[in-house]
Tab-separated table of C-alpha atoms in Angstrom:
chain	number	residue	atom	x	y	z
G	13	UNK	CA	-32.900	79.555	-258.270
G	14	UNK	CA	-29.277	80.461	-257.699
G	15	UNK	CA	-29.522	80.647	-253.902
G	16	UNK	CA	-30.519	76.991	-253.596
G	17	UNK	CA	-28.093	75.838	-256.295
G	18	UNK	CA	-25.053	77.652	-254.896
G	19	UNK	CA	-25.827	76.693	-251.298
G	20	UNK	CA	-26.065	73.031	-252.268
G	21	UNK	CA	-23.201	72.692	-254.749
G	22	UNK	CA	-20.633	75.269	-253.565
G	23	UNK	CA	-21.247	76.566	-250.068
G	24	UNK	CA	-21.711	73.049	-248.677
G	25	UNK	CA	-18.112	72.281	-249.715
G	26	UNK	CA	-16.848	75.213	-247.637
G	27	UNK	CA	-19.033	74.144	-244.712
G	28	UNK	CA	-17.753	70.550	-244.911
G	29	UNK	CA	-14.205	71.940	-244.895
G	30	UNK	CA	-14.965	74.116	-241.864
G	31	UNK	CA	-16.428	71.118	-240.024
G	32	UNK	CA	-13.125	69.281	-240.358
G	33	UNK	CA	-13.654	67.158	-243.470
G	34	UNK	CA	-10.583	66.634	-245.646
G	35	UNK	CA	-10.420	68.216	-249.117
G	36	UNK	CA	-11.125	64.957	-250.926
G	37	UNK	CA	-14.382	64.153	-249.160
G	38	UNK	CA	-15.544	67.785	-248.932
G	39	UNK	CA	-15.221	68.287	-252.700
G	40	UNK	CA	-16.645	64.832	-253.454
G	41	UNK	CA	-19.770	65.148	-251.296
G	42	UNK	CA	-20.587	68.628	-252.617
G	43	UNK	CA	-20.064	67.475	-256.205
G	44	UNK	CA	-22.584	64.626	-255.888
G	45	UNK	CA	-25.231	67.313	-255.353
G	46	UNK	CA	-24.717	68.571	-258.927
G	47	UNK	CA	-26.185	65.309	-260.285
G	48	UNK	CA	-29.839	66.355	-259.960
G	49	UNK	CA	-29.176	69.593	-261.847
G	50	UNK	CA	-27.306	67.641	-264.532
G	51	UNK	CA	-30.114	65.163	-265.221
G	52	UNK	CA	-33.041	67.570	-264.843
G	53	UNK	CA	-33.887	67.344	-268.593
G	54	UNK	CA	-34.932	63.736	-267.869
G	55	UNK	CA	-37.796	64.769	-265.590
G	56	UNK	CA	-38.583	68.176	-267.108
G	57	UNK	CA	-41.380	66.798	-269.395
G	58	UNK	CA	-43.244	65.490	-266.358
G	59	UNK	CA	-43.239	68.929	-264.696
G	60	UNK	CA	-44.967	70.214	-267.847
G	61	UNK	CA	-47.856	67.783	-267.401
G	62	UNK	CA	-49.365	68.807	-264.081
G	63	UNK	CA	-50.887	71.970	-262.630
G	64	UNK	CA	-49.118	75.289	-263.339
G	65	UNK	CA	-45.450	76.184	-263.314
G	66	UNK	CA	-46.165	78.677	-260.527
G	67	UNK	CA	-47.553	75.789	-258.455
G	68	UNK	CA	-44.252	73.928	-258.759
G	69	UNK	CA	-42.180	77.036	-258.014
G	70	UNK	CA	-44.129	77.777	-254.828
G	71	UNK	CA	-44.155	74.248	-253.468
G	72	UNK	CA	-40.499	73.601	-254.233
G	73	UNK	CA	-39.613	76.817	-252.420
G	74	UNK	CA	-41.694	75.818	-249.390
G	75	UNK	CA	-40.049	72.379	-249.340
G	76	UNK	CA	-36.585	73.918	-249.779
G	77	UNK	CA	-37.245	76.281	-246.873
G	78	UNK	CA	-38.396	73.396	-244.679
G	79	UNK	CA	-35.413	71.295	-245.802
G	80	UNK	CA	-32.816	73.957	-245.038
G	81	UNK	CA	-34.486	74.460	-241.657
G	82	UNK	CA	-34.224	70.706	-241.021
G	83	UNK	CA	-30.514	70.840	-241.939
G	84	UNK	CA	-30.008	73.500	-239.261
G	85	UNK	CA	-31.890	71.409	-236.688
G	86	UNK	CA	-30.055	68.211	-237.671
G	87	UNK	CA	-26.731	69.785	-236.701
G	88	UNK	CA	-27.693	69.254	-233.043
G	89	UNK	CA	-28.174	65.494	-233.494
G	90	UNK	CA	-25.668	62.637	-233.089
G	91	UNK	CA	-24.430	61.504	-236.484
G	92	UNK	CA	-25.533	64.831	-237.964
G	93	UNK	CA	-23.251	64.556	-241.008
G	94	UNK	CA	-25.066	61.555	-242.522
G	95	UNK	CA	-28.440	63.216	-241.905
G	96	UNK	CA	-27.282	66.476	-243.504
G	97	UNK	CA	-25.889	64.782	-246.603
G	98	UNK	CA	-29.140	62.816	-247.063
G	99	UNK	CA	-31.172	66.019	-246.761
G	100	UNK	CA	-28.882	67.797	-249.225
G	101	UNK	CA	-29.358	65.027	-251.817
G	102	UNK	CA	-33.146	65.258	-251.506
G	103	UNK	CA	-33.050	69.054	-251.654
G	104	UNK	CA	-30.905	68.983	-254.810
G	105	UNK	CA	-33.747	67.241	-256.688
G	106	UNK	CA	-36.254	69.745	-255.289
G	107	UNK	CA	-33.978	72.607	-256.333
G	108	UNK	CA	-33.604	71.183	-259.840
G	109	UNK	CA	-37.411	70.954	-260.122
G	110	UNK	CA	-37.657	74.587	-259.026
G	111	UNK	CA	-35.207	75.495	-261.821
G	112	UNK	CA	-37.355	73.738	-264.442
G	113	UNK	CA	-40.550	75.423	-263.278
G	114	UNK	CA	-39.034	78.894	-262.821
G	115	UNK	CA	-37.434	78.814	-266.269
G	116	UNK	CA	-40.801	77.692	-267.612
G	117	UNK	CA	-42.576	80.683	-266.070
G	118	UNK	CA	-40.091	83.023	-267.738
G	119	UNK	CA	-40.266	81.375	-271.147
G	120	UNK	CA	-44.049	80.935	-271.337
G	121	UNK	CA	-45.165	84.185	-269.678
G	122	UNK	CA	-43.179	86.474	-271.981
G	123	UNK	CA	-43.137	86.809	-275.744
G	124	UNK	CA	-39.836	86.557	-277.648
G	125	UNK	CA	-39.238	90.322	-277.563
G	126	UNK	CA	-39.823	90.537	-273.808
G	127	UNK	CA	-37.601	87.518	-273.203
G	128	UNK	CA	-34.751	89.302	-274.988
G	129	UNK	CA	-35.527	92.587	-273.238
G	130	UNK	CA	-35.352	91.076	-269.754
G	131	UNK	CA	-32.613	88.495	-270.445
G	132	UNK	CA	-29.932	90.753	-268.952
G	133	UNK	CA	-32.001	91.353	-265.818
G	134	UNK	CA	-32.649	87.627	-265.498
G	135	UNK	CA	-28.926	86.889	-265.806
G	136	UNK	CA	-28.009	89.627	-263.345
G	137	UNK	CA	-30.619	88.377	-260.878
G	138	UNK	CA	-29.271	84.835	-261.075
G	139	UNK	CA	-25.764	86.101	-260.398
G	140	UNK	CA	-26.946	87.887	-257.266
G	141	UNK	CA	-27.463	84.398	-255.805
G	142	UNK	CA	-23.774	83.423	-255.775
G	143	UNK	CA	-22.825	86.850	-254.396
G	144	UNK	CA	-25.299	86.415	-251.535
G	145	UNK	CA	-24.425	82.756	-250.863
G	146	UNK	CA	-20.708	82.416	-251.649
G	147	UNK	CA	-20.024	86.000	-250.616
G	148	UNK	CA	-22.368	87.296	-247.963
G	149	UNK	CA	-23.331	84.083	-246.181
G	150	UNK	CA	-19.802	82.627	-246.166
G	151	UNK	CA	-18.575	85.958	-244.779
G	152	UNK	CA	-21.307	85.891	-242.119
G	153	UNK	CA	-20.426	82.316	-241.124
G	154	UNK	CA	-16.871	83.413	-240.344
G	155	UNK	CA	-17.974	86.590	-238.558
G	156	UNK	CA	-20.394	84.673	-236.343
G	157	UNK	CA	-17.787	82.004	-235.626
G	158	UNK	CA	-15.230	84.480	-234.309
G	159	UNK	CA	-17.273	87.431	-233.012
G	160	UNK	CA	-20.475	85.859	-231.691
G	161	UNK	CA	-19.342	82.383	-230.632
G	162	UNK	CA	-15.687	83.382	-229.985
G	163	UNK	CA	-14.115	80.349	-231.660
G	164	UNK	CA	-10.694	80.214	-233.336
G	165	UNK	CA	-11.132	81.015	-237.042
G	166	UNK	CA	-8.129	78.908	-238.071
G	167	UNK	CA	-9.283	75.684	-236.410
G	168	UNK	CA	-11.644	73.424	-238.348
G	169	UNK	CA	-14.042	71.102	-236.534
G	170	UNK	CA	-17.473	70.750	-234.852
G	171	UNK	CA	-17.212	74.231	-233.269
G	172	UNK	CA	-18.282	75.608	-236.677
G	173	UNK	CA	-21.747	74.060	-236.242
G	174	UNK	CA	-22.936	77.074	-234.219
G	175	UNK	CA	-22.451	79.594	-237.019
G	176	UNK	CA	-23.507	77.330	-239.913
G	177	UNK	CA	-26.758	76.470	-238.123
G	178	UNK	CA	-27.675	80.165	-238.188
G	179	UNK	CA	-26.725	80.399	-241.891
G	180	UNK	CA	-29.122	77.602	-242.843
G	181	UNK	CA	-31.936	79.128	-240.775
G	182	UNK	CA	-31.350	82.396	-242.683
G	183	UNK	CA	-31.483	80.575	-246.047
G	184	UNK	CA	-34.710	78.854	-244.978
G	185	UNK	CA	-36.250	82.209	-244.005
G	186	UNK	CA	-35.217	83.941	-247.227
G	187	UNK	CA	-36.550	81.064	-249.347
G	188	UNK	CA	-39.886	81.094	-247.509
G	189	UNK	CA	-40.124	84.885	-247.909
G	190	UNK	CA	-39.536	84.523	-251.663
G	191	UNK	CA	-42.304	81.920	-251.849
G	192	UNK	CA	-44.696	84.356	-250.141
G	193	UNK	CA	-43.704	87.113	-252.570
G	194	UNK	CA	-44.099	84.841	-255.586
G	195	UNK	CA	-47.529	83.761	-254.353
G	196	UNK	CA	-48.678	87.351	-254.887
G	197	UNK	CA	-46.643	88.482	-257.882
G	198	UNK	CA	-45.668	85.519	-260.072
G	199	UNK	CA	-47.737	84.733	-263.204
G	200	UNK	CA	-48.938	81.136	-263.575
G	201	UNK	CA	-46.946	80.397	-266.712
G	202	UNK	CA	-48.552	78.747	-269.720
G	203	UNK	CA	-48.176	75.175	-270.882
G	204	UNK	CA	-45.749	74.745	-273.748
G	205	UNK	CA	-47.339	73.807	-277.066
G	206	UNK	CA	-45.399	70.553	-277.045
G	207	UNK	CA	-46.305	69.730	-273.425
G	208	UNK	CA	-47.127	65.994	-273.044
G	209	UNK	CA	-50.677	65.062	-272.078
G	210	UNK	CA	-49.782	61.674	-270.575
G	211	UNK	CA	-46.871	59.814	-269.033
G	212	UNK	CA	-46.485	57.650	-272.159
G	213	UNK	CA	-46.318	60.751	-274.348
G	214	UNK	CA	-43.745	62.294	-271.983
G	215	UNK	CA	-41.578	59.176	-272.335
G	216	UNK	CA	-41.966	59.292	-276.127
G	217	UNK	CA	-40.901	62.945	-276.260
G	218	UNK	CA	-37.928	62.228	-274.022
G	219	UNK	CA	-36.865	59.247	-276.158
G	220	UNK	CA	-37.356	61.166	-279.418
G	221	UNK	CA	-35.334	64.106	-278.121
G	222	UNK	CA	-32.427	61.748	-277.387
G	223	UNK	CA	-32.639	60.078	-280.787
G	224	UNK	CA	-32.733	63.382	-282.700
G	225	UNK	CA	-29.925	64.776	-280.546
G	226	UNK	CA	-27.536	62.011	-281.549
G	227	UNK	CA	-28.563	62.369	-285.195
G	228	UNK	CA	-27.066	65.851	-285.343
G	229	UNK	CA	-24.108	66.309	-287.650
G	230	UNK	CA	-20.750	66.052	-285.816
G	231	UNK	CA	-22.647	65.550	-282.565
G	232	UNK	CA	-19.686	63.865	-280.818
G	233	UNK	CA	-17.449	66.839	-281.500
G	234	UNK	CA	-20.126	69.095	-279.994
G	235	UNK	CA	-20.522	66.760	-277.016
G	236	UNK	CA	-16.766	66.886	-276.514
G	237	UNK	CA	-16.917	70.668	-276.626
G	238	UNK	CA	-19.797	70.775	-274.132
G	239	UNK	CA	-17.979	68.510	-271.683
G	240	UNK	CA	-14.368	69.693	-272.026
G	241	UNK	CA	-14.522	73.447	-272.673
G	242	UNK	CA	-14.567	74.231	-268.929
G	243	UNK	CA	-12.587	71.220	-267.721
G	244	UNK	CA	-9.948	73.267	-265.897
G	245	UNK	CA	-12.645	75.415	-264.270
G	246	UNK	CA	-14.252	72.259	-262.883
G	247	UNK	CA	-10.931	71.295	-261.341
G	248	UNK	CA	-10.668	74.749	-259.720
G	249	UNK	CA	-14.260	75.192	-258.582
G	250	UNK	CA	-13.994	73.380	-255.238
G	251	UNK	CA	-10.221	73.538	-254.715
G	252	UNK	CA	-9.924	77.324	-255.191
G	253	UNK	CA	-11.818	78.138	-251.960
G	254	UNK	CA	-10.044	75.297	-250.096
G	255	UNK	CA	-6.689	76.762	-251.147
G	256	UNK	CA	-7.742	80.157	-249.820
G	257	UNK	CA	-8.661	78.917	-246.319
G	258	UNK	CA	-6.106	76.145	-245.811
G	259	UNK	CA	-3.231	77.113	-243.468
G	260	UNK	CA	0.016	78.381	-244.965
G	261	UNK	CA	1.775	75.320	-243.533
G	262	UNK	CA	-0.409	73.120	-245.742
G	263	UNK	CA	0.320	75.203	-248.835
G	264	UNK	CA	-2.771	77.425	-248.621
G	265	UNK	CA	-3.158	81.149	-248.043
G	266	UNK	CA	-4.636	80.957	-244.532
G	267	UNK	CA	-7.581	83.263	-245.175
G	268	UNK	CA	-10.590	83.449	-242.867
G	269	UNK	CA	-14.157	82.780	-244.026
G	270	UNK	CA	-14.763	86.543	-243.967
G	271	UNK	CA	-11.865	87.129	-246.354
G	272	UNK	CA	-12.944	84.198	-248.528
G	273	UNK	CA	-16.455	85.633	-248.759
G	274	UNK	CA	-15.088	89.034	-249.778
G	275	UNK	CA	-12.327	88.002	-252.188
G	276	UNK	CA	-13.753	84.864	-253.762
G	277	UNK	CA	-17.487	85.182	-253.275
G	278	UNK	CA	-17.935	88.944	-253.764
G	279	UNK	CA	-15.046	90.604	-255.639
G	280	UNK	CA	-14.547	87.504	-257.773
G	281	UNK	CA	-18.205	87.218	-258.731
G	282	UNK	CA	-18.485	90.928	-259.522
G	283	UNK	CA	-15.474	90.412	-261.828
G	284	UNK	CA	-17.374	87.512	-263.466
G	285	UNK	CA	-20.377	89.769	-264.092
G	286	UNK	CA	-18.274	92.533	-265.657
G	287	UNK	CA	-16.357	90.002	-267.735
G	288	UNK	CA	-19.600	88.405	-268.947
G	289	UNK	CA	-21.023	91.752	-270.051
G	290	UNK	CA	-17.855	92.686	-271.944
G	291	UNK	CA	-17.545	89.191	-273.393
G	292	UNK	CA	-21.091	89.363	-274.728
G	293	UNK	CA	-20.357	92.737	-276.366
G	294	UNK	CA	-17.137	91.318	-277.855
G	295	UNK	CA	-18.953	88.348	-279.418
G	296	UNK	CA	-21.850	90.514	-280.623
G	297	UNK	CA	-19.418	92.814	-282.442
G	298	UNK	CA	-17.075	90.242	-283.983
G	299	UNK	CA	-19.151	87.049	-284.165
G	300	UNK	CA	-18.666	83.722	-282.387
G	301	UNK	CA	-16.738	81.683	-284.956
G	302	UNK	CA	-13.725	84.015	-285.282
G	303	UNK	CA	-13.579	84.631	-281.509
G	304	UNK	CA	-14.301	81.219	-279.955
G	305	UNK	CA	-10.639	80.188	-279.613
G	306	UNK	CA	-9.756	83.564	-278.057
G	307	UNK	CA	-12.601	83.058	-275.593
G	308	UNK	CA	-11.208	79.613	-274.747
G	309	UNK	CA	-7.840	81.243	-274.039
G	310	UNK	CA	-9.577	83.760	-271.777
G	311	UNK	CA	-11.181	80.956	-269.757
G	312	UNK	CA	-8.085	78.803	-269.373
G	313	UNK	CA	-4.828	80.796	-269.437
G	314	UNK	CA	-5.602	83.064	-266.413
G	315	UNK	CA	-5.829	79.921	-264.241
G	316	UNK	CA	-2.083	80.430	-263.906
G	317	UNK	CA	-2.865	83.009	-261.184
G	318	UNK	CA	-3.649	80.131	-258.787
G	319	UNK	CA	-0.379	78.413	-259.658
G	320	UNK	CA	1.550	81.618	-258.971
G	321	UNK	CA	-0.274	82.189	-255.677
G	322	UNK	CA	0.458	78.585	-254.627
G	323	UNK	CA	4.139	79.014	-255.477
G	324	UNK	CA	4.638	82.355	-253.701
G	325	UNK	CA	1.818	82.242	-251.082
G	326	UNK	CA	1.299	86.026	-250.950
G	327	UNK	CA	0.040	87.597	-247.748
G	328	UNK	CA	-0.929	90.977	-249.210
G	329	UNK	CA	-4.729	91.037	-249.454
G	330	UNK	CA	-4.590	93.304	-252.507
G	331	UNK	CA	-2.419	90.812	-254.392
G	332	UNK	CA	-4.716	87.919	-253.461
G	333	UNK	CA	-7.919	89.754	-254.374
G	334	UNK	CA	-6.336	90.925	-257.656
G	335	UNK	CA	-5.342	87.340	-258.514
G	336	UNK	CA	-8.868	86.087	-257.879
G	337	UNK	CA	-10.474	88.982	-259.766
G	338	UNK	CA	-8.236	88.497	-262.843
G	339	UNK	CA	-9.047	84.776	-263.069
G	340	UNK	CA	-12.780	85.365	-262.531
G	341	UNK	CA	-12.984	88.291	-264.973
G	342	UNK	CA	-11.511	86.312	-267.847
G	343	UNK	CA	-13.589	83.268	-266.904
G	344	UNK	CA	-16.736	85.378	-267.237
G	345	UNK	CA	-15.468	86.937	-270.467
G	346	UNK	CA	-14.729	83.589	-272.109
G	347	UNK	CA	-17.670	81.561	-270.796
G	348	UNK	CA	-20.064	83.675	-272.841
G	349	UNK	CA	-18.753	81.861	-275.918
G	350	UNK	CA	-19.634	78.488	-274.422
G	351	UNK	CA	-23.286	79.408	-273.797
G	352	UNK	CA	-23.709	81.065	-277.191
G	353	UNK	CA	-22.205	78.036	-278.925
G	354	UNK	CA	-24.747	75.774	-277.219
G	355	UNK	CA	-27.603	78.072	-278.275
G	356	UNK	CA	-26.504	78.565	-281.884
G	357	UNK	CA	-24.843	75.274	-282.841
G	358	UNK	CA	-25.879	72.470	-280.475
G	359	UNK	CA	-29.483	73.357	-279.656
G	360	UNK	CA	-31.170	74.177	-283.020
G	361	UNK	CA	-33.605	71.565	-284.263
G	362	UNK	CA	-36.857	69.864	-283.335
G	363	UNK	CA	-36.290	70.086	-279.573
G	364	UNK	CA	-34.271	73.275	-279.218
G	365	UNK	CA	-34.986	73.840	-275.522
G	366	UNK	CA	-34.381	70.211	-274.547
G	367	UNK	CA	-31.179	69.980	-276.571
G	368	UNK	CA	-29.912	73.196	-275.000
G	369	UNK	CA	-30.628	71.580	-271.643
G	370	UNK	CA	-28.589	68.561	-272.754
G	371	UNK	CA	-25.709	70.925	-273.483
G	372	UNK	CA	-25.873	72.586	-270.080
G	373	UNK	CA	-26.199	69.082	-268.621
G	374	UNK	CA	-22.845	68.199	-270.205
G	375	UNK	CA	-21.377	71.254	-268.481
G	376	UNK	CA	-22.901	70.100	-265.187
G	377	UNK	CA	-21.544	66.593	-265.724
G	378	UNK	CA	-18.058	68.041	-266.221
G	379	UNK	CA	-18.374	70.059	-262.998
G	380	UNK	CA	-19.550	66.956	-261.125
G	381	UNK	CA	-16.888	64.558	-262.432
G	382	UNK	CA	-14.027	67.001	-261.915
G	383	UNK	CA	-15.368	67.896	-258.480
G	384	UNK	CA	-15.492	64.243	-257.424
G	385	UNK	CA	-11.795	63.726	-258.135
G	386	UNK	CA	-10.366	67.213	-257.537
G	387	UNK	CA	-10.042	67.031	-253.757
G	388	UNK	CA	-8.435	63.600	-253.807
G	389	UNK	CA	-5.988	64.675	-256.533
G	390	UNK	CA	-5.065	67.814	-254.600
G	391	UNK	CA	-4.333	65.787	-251.480
G	392	UNK	CA	-2.084	63.468	-253.496
G	393	UNK	CA	-0.225	66.212	-255.358
G	394	UNK	CA	-0.178	69.220	-253.010
G	395	UNK	CA	-1.359	72.634	-254.148
G	396	UNK	CA	1.555	73.616	-256.413
G	397	UNK	CA	1.612	70.350	-258.357
G	398	UNK	CA	-2.175	70.279	-258.490
G	399	UNK	CA	-2.327	73.711	-260.103
G	400	UNK	CA	0.309	72.555	-262.611
G	401	UNK	CA	-2.077	69.673	-263.373
G	402	UNK	CA	-4.924	72.176	-263.844
G	403	UNK	CA	-2.840	74.044	-266.411
G	404	UNK	CA	-2.155	70.774	-268.263
G	405	UNK	CA	-5.902	70.084	-268.220
G	406	UNK	CA	-6.461	73.170	-270.386
G	407	UNK	CA	-5.031	71.317	-273.408
G	408	UNK	CA	-8.205	69.268	-274.106
G	409	UNK	CA	-10.210	72.503	-273.929
G	410	UNK	CA	-8.048	74.109	-276.619
G	411	UNK	CA	-8.330	71.027	-278.844
G	412	UNK	CA	-12.153	70.702	-278.695
G	413	UNK	CA	-12.517	74.449	-279.291
G	414	UNK	CA	-10.209	74.387	-282.330
G	415	UNK	CA	-12.218	71.539	-283.910
G	416	UNK	CA	-15.685	72.698	-282.774
G	417	UNK	CA	-18.030	72.461	-285.787
G	418	UNK	CA	-20.164	75.376	-287.037
G	419	UNK	CA	-23.137	74.130	-289.078
G	420	UNK	CA	-25.630	76.954	-288.417
G	421	UNK	CA	-25.380	80.604	-289.375
G	422	UNK	CA	-25.014	82.964	-286.442
G	423	UNK	CA	-28.188	84.818	-285.574
């Protein structure tokens, strides 16, 4: 699940940047691809209606593999950028369908005890995806560019096509190999008890889930929390990597793709994993309500590391990797509170799973909206002023967290 998602919504931004696209368009185009993952609750009931969840997982993986292969081939064509973007949009909807079906296999094949038992493994497995994609594959793109094709690492433009074509062929091969493995090992997944038996019933369930969602007590405060808690992170998501690879003369740090893959995509994501584990233990010991504001501070205050790096533009790789790791560690530590709040306060009710999906959809909407404007804002403001703006954008996060309602007892 994570390999397709991260390739489409994060790695594409780095590729667009490498191919010579400016920050505004690179962040904007990659952010549009989050839309399908944001609105997937709207077509989830229809996936429940037909065949088995395994069927959908396998066929979406085969289509994803073919699609990523077509992306690699399209890079040789005139006007390749328009073709690639069109393919990416189509693949984002296929990837979102794979998410629905794969989550369904997990939920319906395991009882409640087994779901809890394997939840950590599931989470760890998902986080391997970003390490492979944002870390390993971004690193490999830079290594191929300089060592195999002997191009200048600091020059962005069409010369990067050679290495990125290989990356997308690799992703296609890995995805196809996973489909073959799942064909042998994956259980079919059962139909949910509330699965619709017809299109009209699916529409009714979807409509009723919306109506009951907006009938929740203090729902607009919870919606505000779901959308704004990670506002500053959305503003950093695309611009952070751009800042790392942009030349020093443009206010960046001038890192290569190899260094970006190591610092941002590997060390940073490992810091997220460690932070998430410790954050979960912290909440489990002290409870969510008394710790939620502290967790919000953990998510937002360490963003100042990017402001400091933009102001001083360090060249020491240890300083840069430490700055990234600190920000990512506290992001992982604090984000645990966001997910638990959605589970315990926003989701409970008649359609718990669907309403939880609405909550994660709000998070996705925040990432998409902030991503659409982040590159253009950065170009207008420059990196130092932009990171000052990011720090100012933490204020709404603090406000919605302070007023976040708690109407359900913690489990």
